[in-house]
Short mmCIF file of C-alpha atoms in Angstrom, two decimals:
data_model
loop_
_atom_site.label_atom_id
_atom_site.label_comp_id
_atom_site.label_asym_id
_atom_site.label_seq_id
_atom_site.Cartn_x
_atom_site.Cartn_y
_atom_site.Cartn_z
CA MET L 141 75.42 123.75 77.64
CA ASN L 142 75.67 125.29 81.20
CA PRO L 143 78.94 124.68 83.19
CA SER L 144 76.98 122.18 85.55
CA ALA L 145 75.72 120.00 82.71
CA GLU L 146 79.10 120.20 81.00
CA LYS L 147 80.91 119.07 84.09
CA GLN L 148 78.41 116.38 84.55
CA THR L 149 78.91 115.11 80.86
CA GLN L 150 82.64 115.26 81.26
CA THR L 151 82.51 113.13 84.36
CA PHE L 152 80.18 110.63 82.62
CA LYS L 153 82.44 110.44 79.68
CA SER L 154 85.49 109.71 81.99
CA LEU L 155 83.64 106.66 83.20
CA LEU L 156 83.02 105.68 79.53
CA GLN L 157 86.63 106.24 78.71
CA THR L 158 87.45 103.71 81.37
CA LEU L 159 84.94 101.40 79.87
CA THR L 160 86.61 101.74 76.47
CA GLU L 161 90.12 101.18 77.79
CA LYS L 162 89.22 98.18 79.82
CA TYR L 163 87.52 96.66 76.65
CA GLU L 164 90.35 97.18 74.28
CA LEU L 165 92.45 95.38 76.91
CA VAL L 166 90.26 92.50 77.11
CA LYS L 167 90.17 92.32 73.26
CA LEU L 168 93.91 91.73 73.48
CA GLY L 169 93.22 88.39 75.07
CA GLY L 170 96.52 86.92 75.95
CA GLY L 171 98.53 89.77 74.56
CA PRO L 172 100.22 90.79 71.25
CA LYS L 173 102.96 88.06 71.49
CA ARG L 174 100.38 85.35 71.85
CA ILE L 175 98.30 86.78 68.86
CA GLN L 176 101.43 87.00 66.74
CA SER L 177 102.00 83.14 67.68
CA GLU L 178 98.64 82.19 66.51
CA HIS L 179 99.10 84.09 63.12
CA GLU L 180 102.54 82.27 62.68
CA LYS L 181 100.54 79.01 62.99
CA GLY L 182 98.42 80.17 60.17
CA LYS L 183 95.48 80.79 62.56
CA LEU L 184 93.04 83.73 63.15
CA THR L 185 92.38 84.54 66.72
CA ALA L 186 88.90 84.06 68.18
CA ARG L 187 87.79 87.66 67.53
CA GLU L 188 89.17 87.60 64.17
CA ARG L 189 87.23 84.58 63.31
CA ILE L 190 84.03 86.05 64.51
CA SER L 191 84.58 89.28 62.76
CA TYR L 192 85.13 87.44 59.30
CA LEU L 193 82.20 85.08 60.09
CA ILE L 194 79.61 87.47 60.84
CA ASP L 195 77.82 89.51 58.23
CA LYS L 196 79.51 92.82 56.97
CA ASP L 197 78.40 95.86 59.01
CA SER L 198 76.01 93.90 61.05
CA ASP L 199 75.98 94.22 64.96
CA PHE L 200 77.52 91.69 67.37
CA LEU L 201 76.12 91.83 70.87
CA GLU L 202 79.00 90.36 73.04
CA VAL L 203 78.01 88.59 76.18
CA GLY L 204 80.35 88.26 79.20
CA ALA L 205 83.22 90.50 77.70
CA PHE L 206 84.47 91.16 81.28
CA ALA L 207 83.93 87.57 82.66
CA ALA L 208 86.82 86.81 85.04
CA ASP L 209 87.99 90.37 85.13
CA GLY L 210 90.50 90.75 87.87
CA MET L 211 90.06 87.10 88.67
CA TYR L 212 92.75 84.16 88.73
CA LYS L 213 95.59 86.56 89.40
CA GLU L 214 97.94 83.98 90.61
CA GLU L 215 97.36 81.96 87.30
CA GLY L 216 98.29 85.04 85.31
CA GLY L 217 94.78 86.09 84.73
CA CYS L 218 92.02 84.90 82.27
CA PRO L 219 90.78 87.82 80.04
CA SER L 220 87.13 87.34 79.10
CA ALA L 221 87.44 83.99 80.76
CA GLY L 222 89.41 82.76 77.58
CA VAL L 223 86.17 82.47 75.40
CA VAL L 224 84.28 85.19 73.26
CA THR L 225 80.44 84.72 73.16
CA GLY L 226 77.60 86.74 71.82
CA ILE L 227 74.81 87.14 69.56
CA GLY L 228 75.38 88.06 65.89
CA TYR L 229 74.20 87.48 62.39
CA VAL L 230 75.63 84.83 59.79
CA SER L 231 74.18 84.87 56.45
CA GLY L 232 71.28 87.01 57.75
CA ARG L 233 70.50 84.60 60.41
CA MET L 234 70.67 85.57 64.06
CA CYS L 235 72.78 83.19 66.16
CA VAL L 236 74.86 82.59 69.24
CA ILE L 237 78.51 82.37 68.58
CA VAL L 238 81.04 80.71 71.06
CA ALA L 239 84.73 80.92 70.05
CA ASN L 240 87.59 79.69 72.16
CA ASP L 241 90.52 82.14 72.75
CA ALA L 242 93.70 80.22 72.29
CA THR L 243 95.88 83.30 73.28
CA VAL L 244 94.56 82.68 76.96
CA LYS L 245 96.24 79.70 78.42
CA ALA L 246 95.58 77.91 75.05
CA GLY L 247 92.03 78.21 75.47
CA ALA L 248 91.97 76.08 78.65
CA TRP L 249 88.70 75.98 80.65
CA PHE L 250 88.95 77.86 84.01
CA PRO L 251 85.63 77.91 86.39
CA MET L 252 84.37 81.20 84.88
CA THR L 253 85.06 79.63 81.35
CA ALA L 254 82.38 77.19 82.06
CA LYS L 255 80.00 79.42 83.47
CA LYS L 256 80.56 81.56 80.55
CA ASN L 257 79.97 78.90 77.93
CA LEU L 258 76.81 77.64 79.81
CA ARG L 259 75.35 81.31 79.77
CA ALA L 260 75.74 81.23 76.05
CA GLN L 261 73.98 77.91 75.68
CA GLU L 262 71.31 79.24 77.95
CA ILE L 263 70.69 82.20 75.72
CA ALA L 264 70.44 79.91 72.70
CA MET L 265 67.98 77.44 74.52
CA GLU L 266 65.88 80.33 75.83
CA ASN L 267 65.60 81.97 72.45
CA HIS L 268 65.78 79.04 70.25
CA LEU L 269 68.87 80.26 68.23
CA PRO L 270 71.24 78.23 66.26
CA VAL L 271 74.82 77.92 67.70
CA ILE L 272 78.16 78.14 66.21
CA TYR L 273 81.11 76.76 68.12
CA LEU L 274 84.63 77.82 67.12
CA VAL L 275 86.67 75.23 68.91
CA ASP L 276 90.21 75.85 69.83
CA SER L 277 90.73 74.67 73.49
CA ALA L 278 93.36 72.70 75.48
CA GLY L 279 90.58 71.45 77.72
CA VAL L 280 90.20 71.88 81.41
CA TYR L 281 92.82 73.94 83.46
CA LEU L 282 94.04 71.01 85.47
CA PRO L 283 95.13 72.91 88.64
CA MET L 284 91.52 74.01 89.18
CA GLN L 285 89.77 70.68 87.94
CA ASN L 286 87.96 70.53 91.36
CA GLU L 287 86.15 73.67 90.68
CA ILE L 288 85.19 72.91 87.05
CA PHE L 289 84.92 69.06 86.61
CA PRO L 290 82.36 67.41 88.69
CA ASP L 291 79.35 69.73 89.65
CA LYS L 292 76.02 70.26 88.03
CA GLU L 293 76.99 73.73 86.51
CA HIS L 294 80.48 72.59 85.45
CA PHE L 295 82.25 71.32 82.22
CA GLY L 296 80.00 68.29 81.75
CA ARG L 297 76.89 70.51 81.65
CA GLN L 298 77.78 71.82 78.22
CA PHE L 299 77.30 68.25 76.62
CA ARG L 300 73.95 67.90 78.40
CA ASN L 301 73.04 71.09 76.78
CA ASN L 302 74.32 69.75 73.35
CA ALA L 303 71.87 66.83 73.63
CA LYS L 304 68.95 69.06 74.95
CA MET L 305 69.38 71.48 72.09
CA SER L 306 69.59 68.88 69.40
CA SER L 307 66.16 67.41 70.85
CA MET L 308 64.81 70.89 70.61
CA GLY L 309 65.51 71.20 66.97
CA ILE L 310 68.14 73.81 67.67
CA VAL L 311 70.84 73.74 65.09
CA GLN L 312 74.49 73.45 66.28
CA VAL L 313 77.42 73.79 63.95
CA ALA L 314 81.31 73.24 65.19
CA ALA L 315 84.34 74.02 63.65
CA ILE L 316 87.55 72.42 64.99
CA MET L 317 90.17 75.06 64.30
CA GLY L 318 92.85 74.16 67.02
CA SER L 319 93.15 71.72 69.93
CA CYS L 320 89.91 69.83 70.93
CA VAL L 321 90.93 67.12 73.70
CA ALA L 322 89.62 64.79 76.19
CA GLY L 323 85.89 65.55 77.32
CA GLY L 324 85.97 68.44 75.16
CA ALA L 325 85.89 66.46 72.05
CA TYR L 326 82.38 65.66 72.62
CA LEU L 327 81.09 69.22 72.11
CA PRO L 328 81.81 69.26 68.33
CA ILE L 329 80.67 65.68 67.61
CA MET L 330 77.51 66.29 69.49
CA SER L 331 76.82 69.13 67.24
CA ASP L 332 74.79 68.72 64.12
CA GLU L 333 77.76 69.26 61.80
CA ALA L 334 81.52 69.11 62.57
CA MET L 335 84.11 70.59 60.26
CA ILE L 336 87.86 70.71 60.91
CA VAL L 337 90.87 72.77 59.72
CA ASP L 338 93.61 70.77 58.20
CA LYS L 339 96.96 70.70 59.90
CA THR L 340 95.79 73.14 62.80
CA GLY L 341 92.76 71.41 63.91
CA SER L 342 92.90 68.17 66.06
CA ILE L 343 90.56 66.12 68.07
CA PHE L 344 91.11 63.17 70.33
CA LEU L 345 90.21 61.78 73.71
CA ALA L 346 93.89 61.66 74.65
CA GLY L 347 96.85 63.31 72.99
CA SER L 348 100.00 61.45 71.87
CA PHE L 349 101.92 61.85 75.20
CA LEU L 350 98.99 60.49 77.24
CA VAL L 351 98.72 57.67 74.83
CA LYS L 352 102.25 56.72 75.21
CA ALA L 353 101.90 56.77 78.98
CA ALA L 354 98.59 54.74 79.06
CA ILE L 355 99.18 52.08 76.53
CA GLY L 356 102.80 52.61 75.26
CA GLU L 357 101.85 53.38 71.75
CA THR L 358 104.05 55.96 69.86
CA ILE L 359 102.14 58.19 67.57
CA ASP L 360 102.04 61.87 66.63
CA ASN L 361 99.10 64.25 67.08
CA GLU L 362 98.16 64.71 63.43
CA THR L 363 98.04 60.89 62.71
CA LEU L 364 96.20 60.46 65.97
CA GLY L 365 93.47 62.95 65.47
CA GLY L 366 94.05 65.35 62.67
CA ALA L 367 91.82 66.34 59.94
CA THR L 368 92.82 63.62 57.44
CA THR L 369 92.37 60.94 60.06
CA HIS L 370 88.88 61.95 61.07
CA CYS L 371 87.63 62.93 57.75
CA GLU L 372 88.91 59.81 55.86
CA ILE L 373 89.35 57.08 58.41
CA SER L 374 87.34 57.42 61.57
CA GLY L 375 84.29 59.66 59.96
CA VAL L 376 84.34 61.62 63.18
CA THR L 377 84.24 64.94 61.35
CA ASP L 378 82.35 65.79 58.31
CA ASN L 379 84.55 67.95 56.11
CA LYS L 380 88.14 69.45 56.27
CA TYR L 381 89.26 72.73 54.90
CA ALA L 382 92.71 74.19 54.08
CA ASN L 383 92.35 77.32 56.48
CA ASP L 384 90.41 79.25 58.92
CA PRO L 385 88.68 81.53 56.22
CA GLU L 386 87.70 78.52 53.94
CA CYS L 387 86.20 76.90 57.19
CA LEU L 388 84.25 79.91 58.23
CA ASP L 389 82.83 80.27 54.48
CA ALA L 390 81.64 76.69 54.80
CA ILE L 391 79.71 77.77 57.91
CA ARG L 392 78.30 80.90 56.23
CA LYS L 393 77.01 78.57 53.22
CA ILE L 394 75.35 76.29 55.91
CA PHE L 395 73.48 79.04 57.51
CA ALA L 396 72.39 80.41 54.20
CA LYS L 397 70.24 77.37 53.63
CA LEU L 398 68.72 77.18 57.15
CA GLY L 399 64.77 76.85 56.95
CA ALA L 400 62.58 79.34 58.92
CA ASN L 401 60.90 78.49 62.18
CA PRO L 402 57.80 79.81 63.91
CA ASN L 403 58.26 83.15 65.91
CA ALA L 404 56.62 84.45 69.13
CA GLY L 405 54.85 87.24 67.27
CA PHE L 406 56.06 90.24 69.06
CA ASP L 407 54.94 93.58 67.68
CA ARG L 408 57.15 95.61 65.63
CA ILE L 409 56.85 98.70 63.36
CA GLU L 410 59.28 101.02 61.66
CA SER L 411 61.61 102.36 64.18
CA LYS L 412 62.09 106.16 65.03
CA ASP L 413 64.87 108.05 66.76
CA PRO L 414 64.61 108.35 70.50
CA GLY L 415 63.21 111.48 72.06
CA ILE L 416 66.50 112.89 73.06
CA SER L 417 70.00 112.39 71.87
CA GLY L 418 72.61 110.16 73.41
CA GLU L 419 74.68 113.06 74.39
CA LYS L 420 71.69 114.56 76.42
CA LEU L 421 71.20 111.12 78.11
CA LEU L 422 74.80 111.47 79.65
CA GLU L 423 74.04 115.07 80.62
CA ILE L 424 70.95 114.24 82.53
CA PHE L 425 71.74 111.16 84.56
CA PRO L 426 73.53 112.30 87.74
CA MET L 427 76.65 111.09 88.96
CA ASP L 428 75.71 111.96 92.58
CA ARG L 429 73.78 108.85 93.99
CA ALA L 430 71.85 111.09 96.28
CA LYS L 431 70.66 113.58 93.72
CA PRO L 432 67.23 112.94 92.37
CA TYR L 433 66.41 113.08 88.68
CA GLU L 434 63.42 112.38 86.37
CA MET L 435 63.50 108.79 85.29
CA ARG L 436 60.85 109.81 82.48
CA GLU L 437 63.69 111.93 80.74
CA ILE L 438 66.06 108.83 80.68
CA ILE L 439 63.20 106.68 79.25
CA ALA L 440 62.78 109.37 76.39
CA GLY L 441 66.42 108.91 75.58
CA LEU L 442 65.92 105.05 75.12
CA VAL L 443 62.30 104.79 73.40
CA ASP L 444 61.08 105.66 69.79
CA GLY L 445 60.23 109.34 69.63
CA GLY L 446 60.50 109.57 73.46
CA GLU L 447 56.82 108.34 73.75
CA LEU L 448 55.59 106.45 76.74
CA ASP L 449 52.08 105.47 77.46
CA GLU L 450 52.00 105.48 81.16
CA TYR L 451 49.95 103.08 83.27
CA LYS L 452 48.38 104.41 86.43
CA LYS L 453 50.61 107.61 86.09
CA ASP L 454 49.20 109.28 89.34
CA TYR L 455 49.34 106.04 91.59
CA GLY L 456 52.39 104.23 93.03
CA LYS L 457 54.52 107.13 91.70
CA THR L 458 58.04 105.62 92.78
CA LEU L 459 57.78 103.12 89.88
CA ILE L 460 57.05 104.15 86.51
CA CYS L 461 55.16 101.65 84.25
CA GLY L 462 54.09 102.02 80.75
CA THR L 463 54.33 100.89 77.05
CA ALA L 464 56.59 102.29 74.43
CA ARG L 465 58.67 101.05 71.55
CA VAL L 466 62.56 100.54 71.22
CA ASN L 467 63.69 100.34 67.60
CA GLY L 468 60.01 99.56 66.64
CA TRP L 469 59.53 96.85 69.05
CA ALA L 470 56.74 97.17 71.56
CA VAL L 471 57.93 97.06 75.14
CA GLY L 472 56.28 97.31 78.59
CA ILE L 473 58.75 99.46 80.93
CA VAL L 474 59.05 99.29 84.66
CA ALA L 475 61.44 101.73 85.95
CA ASN L 476 62.42 103.10 89.22
CA GLN L 477 61.71 106.71 89.88
CA ARG L 478 64.56 108.37 92.05
CA LYS L 479 63.07 111.80 92.88
CA ILE L 480 60.90 112.36 95.81
CA VAL L 481 57.32 112.13 94.76
CA LYS L 482 54.08 113.44 96.45
CA THR L 483 50.87 111.19 96.83
CA ALA L 484 47.40 112.10 96.46
CA LYS L 485 47.23 112.34 100.37
CA GLY L 486 50.13 114.89 100.42
CA GLU L 487 52.76 112.32 101.81
CA MET L 488 56.19 112.50 100.47
CA GLN L 489 57.69 109.12 99.10
CA MET L 490 61.40 108.63 98.88
CA GLY L 491 62.83 108.07 95.38
CA GLY L 492 64.38 104.75 94.44
CA VAL L 493 62.24 103.03 97.05
CA ILE L 494 59.41 100.54 96.23
CA TYR L 495 56.30 101.15 98.28
CA SER L 496 53.15 99.19 98.53
CA ASP L 497 51.28 101.21 95.95
CA SER L 498 54.12 100.96 93.42
CA ALA L 499 54.52 97.34 93.90
CA ASP L 500 50.79 96.58 93.47
CA LYS L 501 50.80 98.81 90.25
CA ALA L 502 53.79 96.98 88.77
CA ALA L 503 52.21 93.64 89.53
CA ARG L 504 49.07 94.47 87.72
CA PHE L 505 51.04 96.10 84.95
CA ILE L 506 53.27 92.84 84.42
CA MET L 507 50.02 90.65 84.16
CA ASN L 508 48.72 93.26 81.35
CA CYS L 509 51.85 92.77 79.38
CA ASN L 510 51.80 89.03 79.68
CA GLN L 511 48.06 89.02 78.56
CA ARG L 512 49.05 91.28 75.40
CA LYS L 513 52.31 89.55 74.70
CA ILE L 514 54.55 92.55 75.28
CA PRO L 515 58.21 91.88 76.29
CA LEU L 516 59.31 93.58 79.58
CA VAL L 517 62.08 95.97 80.19
CA PHE L 518 63.28 96.76 83.81
CA LEU L 519 65.23 99.86 84.34
CA GLN L 520 66.82 99.56 87.83
CA ASP L 521 67.83 102.28 90.13
CA VAL L 522 66.43 101.03 93.32
CA SER L 523 67.31 101.15 97.08
CA GLY L 524 64.86 98.50 98.10
CA PHE L 525 61.40 98.17 99.67
CA MET L 526 60.08 100.78 102.23
CA VAL L 527 60.65 99.77 105.74
CA GLY L 528 59.18 100.82 109.19
CA SER L 529 56.04 100.51 111.03
CA LYS L 530 53.77 102.19 108.65
CA ALA L 531 55.00 100.27 105.81
CA GLU L 532 54.76 97.01 107.48
CA HIS L 533 51.28 97.70 108.86
CA GLY L 534 50.20 98.70 105.27
CA GLY L 535 51.39 95.25 104.06
CA ILE L 536 54.45 96.09 102.04
CA ILE L 537 55.69 92.31 102.30
CA LYS L 538 52.32 91.15 100.84
CA ASP L 539 52.48 93.80 97.94
CA GLY L 540 56.14 93.23 97.46
CA ALA L 541 55.37 89.31 97.21
CA LYS L 542 52.72 90.07 94.62
CA MET L 543 55.19 92.11 92.42
CA VAL L 544 58.01 89.46 92.65
CA ASN L 545 55.47 86.58 92.11
CA ALA L 546 54.06 88.35 88.91
CA MET L 547 57.59 89.27 87.68
CA ALA L 548 58.88 85.87 88.24
CA ASN L 549 56.14 83.89 86.60
CA SER L 550 56.12 86.05 83.67
CA VAL L 551 56.22 84.23 80.31
CA VAL L 552 57.05 87.02 78.04
CA PRO L 553 60.89 87.61 77.95
CA LYS L 554 62.39 90.19 80.45
CA PHE L 555 65.24 92.45 79.86
CA THR L 556 67.03 94.25 82.60
CA ILE L 557 69.36 97.37 82.55
CA LEU L 558 70.89 98.56 85.63
CA VAL L 559 71.41 102.29 85.48
CA GLY L 560 72.11 103.25 89.07
CA ASN L 561 71.53 101.58 92.48
CA SER L 562 70.52 97.80 92.65
CA TYR L 563 70.19 97.21 96.19
CA GLY L 564 68.66 94.15 98.38
CA ALA L 565 65.22 92.88 97.51
CA GLY L 566 64.82 95.75 95.05
CA ASN L 567 67.42 93.91 92.75
CA TYR L 568 65.19 90.79 93.05
CA ALA L 569 61.74 92.63 92.34
CA MET L 570 63.21 94.50 89.44
CA CYS L 571 64.29 91.19 87.66
CA GLY L 572 67.83 90.81 88.94
CA LYS L 573 69.83 87.78 87.58
CA ALA L 574 68.22 85.21 89.88
CA TYR L 575 64.90 85.82 87.93
CA ASP L 576 66.01 84.81 84.45
CA PRO L 577 66.15 87.89 82.34
CA ARG L 578 66.93 87.15 78.76
CA LEU L 579 69.81 89.76 78.87
CA ILE L 580 70.91 91.86 81.72
CA TYR L 581 73.32 94.70 81.24
CA SER L 582 74.86 97.39 83.44
CA TRP L 583 75.66 100.91 82.85
CA PRO L 584 79.05 102.04 84.28
CA THR L 585 77.18 104.10 86.83
CA ALA L 586 75.38 101.11 88.37
CA GLN L 587 76.17 99.36 91.91
CA MET L 588 74.88 96.12 92.94
CA ALA L 589 74.99 94.76 96.49
CA VAL L 590 72.61 94.11 99.57
CA MET L 591 72.82 97.68 100.54
CA SER L 592 74.74 100.80 99.63
CA GLY L 593 78.43 101.17 100.33
CA ALA L 594 77.88 103.72 103.08
CA SER L 595 75.28 101.73 104.96
CA ALA L 596 77.19 98.43 104.67
CA ALA L 597 80.37 99.81 105.87
CA LYS L 598 78.98 101.40 108.98
CA THR L 599 77.18 98.19 109.63
CA LEU L 600 80.30 96.00 109.18
CA LEU L 601 82.18 98.54 111.14
CA GLN L 602 80.07 97.95 114.31
CA ILE L 603 80.00 94.17 113.85
CA LYS L 604 83.94 94.34 113.73
CA ILE L 605 84.14 96.63 116.93
CA ALA L 606 81.74 94.26 118.78
CA SER L 607 83.87 91.36 117.95
CA LEU L 608 87.05 93.08 119.04
CA LYS L 609 85.62 94.21 122.38
CA LYS L 610 84.47 90.57 122.87
CA THR L 611 88.25 89.68 122.84
CA GLY L 612 88.95 92.57 125.34
CA LYS L 613 90.41 94.88 122.80
CA GLU L 614 89.44 98.60 122.79
CA ILE L 615 90.15 100.62 119.49
CA SER L 616 90.98 104.27 119.31
CA PRO L 617 89.11 106.67 117.10
CA GLU L 618 92.01 106.83 114.62
CA GLU L 619 92.09 102.98 114.45
CA GLU L 620 88.20 103.07 113.95
CA ASN L 621 88.38 105.49 111.08
CA GLN L 622 91.39 103.49 109.45
CA LEU L 623 89.10 100.34 109.82
CA LEU L 624 86.22 102.08 108.25
CA GLU L 625 88.38 103.15 105.32
CA GLU L 626 89.54 99.62 104.73
CA ILE L 627 85.93 98.24 104.94
CA THR L 628 84.60 101.08 102.54
CA SER L 629 87.35 100.36 100.07
CA LYS L 630 86.69 96.59 99.81
CA TYR L 631 82.81 96.97 99.84
CA ASN L 632 83.10 99.76 97.06
CA GLU L 633 85.22 97.30 95.00
CA GLU L 634 82.59 94.70 95.16
CA LEU L 635 80.01 97.46 94.32
CA SER L 636 81.51 98.04 90.97
CA PRO L 637 79.58 96.90 87.80
CA TYR L 638 82.96 95.31 86.57
CA TYR L 639 83.00 93.11 89.78
CA ALA L 640 79.42 92.00 88.86
CA ALA L 641 80.28 91.53 85.12
CA SER L 642 83.41 89.55 86.01
CA ARG L 643 81.25 86.97 87.87
CA LEU L 644 78.45 87.13 85.12
CA TRP L 645 76.00 88.68 87.52
CA VAL L 646 75.40 90.97 84.54
CA ASP L 647 76.08 90.09 80.89
CA GLY L 648 78.32 93.21 80.32
CA VAL L 649 78.85 96.79 81.17
CA ILE L 650 77.70 99.22 78.19
CA ASP L 651 77.66 102.70 77.11
CA PRO L 652 74.11 103.98 77.86
CA ARG L 653 73.90 104.86 73.99
CA GLU L 654 74.17 101.25 73.47
CA THR L 655 71.10 100.38 75.45
CA ARG L 656 68.53 100.47 72.51
CA LYS L 657 70.79 97.98 70.59
CA VAL L 658 70.89 95.55 73.55
CA ILE L 659 67.09 95.62 74.03
CA SER L 660 66.43 95.45 70.28
CA MET L 661 68.64 92.63 69.57
CA GLY L 662 67.31 90.93 72.79
CA ILE L 663 63.70 91.01 71.60
CA GLU L 664 64.68 89.96 68.03
CA ALA L 665 66.41 86.95 69.61
CA ALA L 666 63.45 86.23 71.92
CA ASN L 667 61.10 86.49 68.96
CA HIS L 668 62.77 83.15 67.56
CA ALA L 669 61.16 81.13 70.56
CA PRO L 670 57.18 80.91 70.47
CA ILE L 671 55.64 81.35 73.84
CA THR L 672 54.06 78.03 74.84
CA GLU L 673 53.42 78.55 78.52
CA ARG L 674 50.44 80.45 80.08
CA PHE L 675 50.94 83.14 82.48
CA ASN L 676 49.71 82.10 85.97
CA VAL L 677 51.01 83.73 89.16
CA GLY L 678 49.85 80.95 91.27
CA VAL L 679 48.64 81.57 94.93
CA ILE L 680 49.26 84.98 96.34
CA GLN L 681 47.56 87.15 98.76
CA THR L 682 45.25 89.87 97.50
#
């Protein structure tokens, strides 16, 4: 490895070290003391429960690990939004798992907790995957109840989703392994089967203190809503178990007997290794955002055998479109090309920018993939659409609309990976979060915003200076530079992939070498849901 490549790899690995350190911190939840406290109660933590539940040596794709990262500082933070969610395998069956983390504010629901729970249910509904709820929550975090209780995408939406999933035939199994209070009590009871752990699990609409205050009755929580009460008297829960492992074993037995459902029929053959190693992938992706690179080399590190069958290779060169395989699954890839390219007319096109010809090509390719039932993978490193009189006169808005229309109306599942820039309308056209990708993950090298940090900072600076001048205040060059630094610092923080992950604009930040796993598990999940709609782009200009 030459010195330049070695430096590049080391810089990338430092980003990955940061990723590892942040994830290890997230996994501690509320911290070692809270974990010890759960153990002293005879309970496993949320992550320990998931580890015990899923099949040995199987993959678990975590969704929203960095949710709420850096948020709720005044409340002491809420690591991973106080709930662990993801896609895993139980008794050989792929499923969605949702586990409250009682080490974080007793598993209370913050606004981001609700958003994350709803995201997990959305994944289950889109992919027709069974759901396992491991319930251990103190309910809504009351100081923020106005941000979590009444709106459409708040706490109550999960119960609506429970009912919808039931009508869709999606199996839901719940285990009450700790507190389950107030409105939260409806989630396990609206599931198909509700089990409870003796002495540690409890479920009631109001706890003993509230009951005393409301109606004057004196009663302890165990008698009010413990395992014996609900399994032998009320019949609210189905079966009780002596401890967490015994309860989790019972879930495994349920899943071992689930019948098979029709699938979507996506094509899969025996997998091959990618065309280049993961280490090489780290070497060739540049840290310098202004430096061009060959996206085909990145694709070679993601697809089986490095083989890509390109569509219209010599046309619309700032977008690469083609079919390939990822872990055996057939995929259609739409990827931004960041290097400067030359057209047949001898014109030079800027890399990372979508031109009229590339948008037209992508629209047609997306239509083909829908016709052939091939899932789509979008690899984002995009600055936006081309601007200027030549682009406008050439109909860039019309061609961009065709691409967005085809992508938005796609009925095959879409998966999005942010590898570099994700700016402005380019984010939309390349299947950003607003366009319902089944999964959307980011490399630690990605940035998401309306525009780049440098462009935004200069624009915001000019707005700020103009505003100050209106009040009669002039600022010196030194003050102007200081203001620019402050604006740049704030904007760069918002560009971070962790900022996006904390707000669930992406499902997580991953090591590039995990990209194949994300795409493969995503397609496997999507294959559980037969396609029932026909692809129709509606009315667009031609």
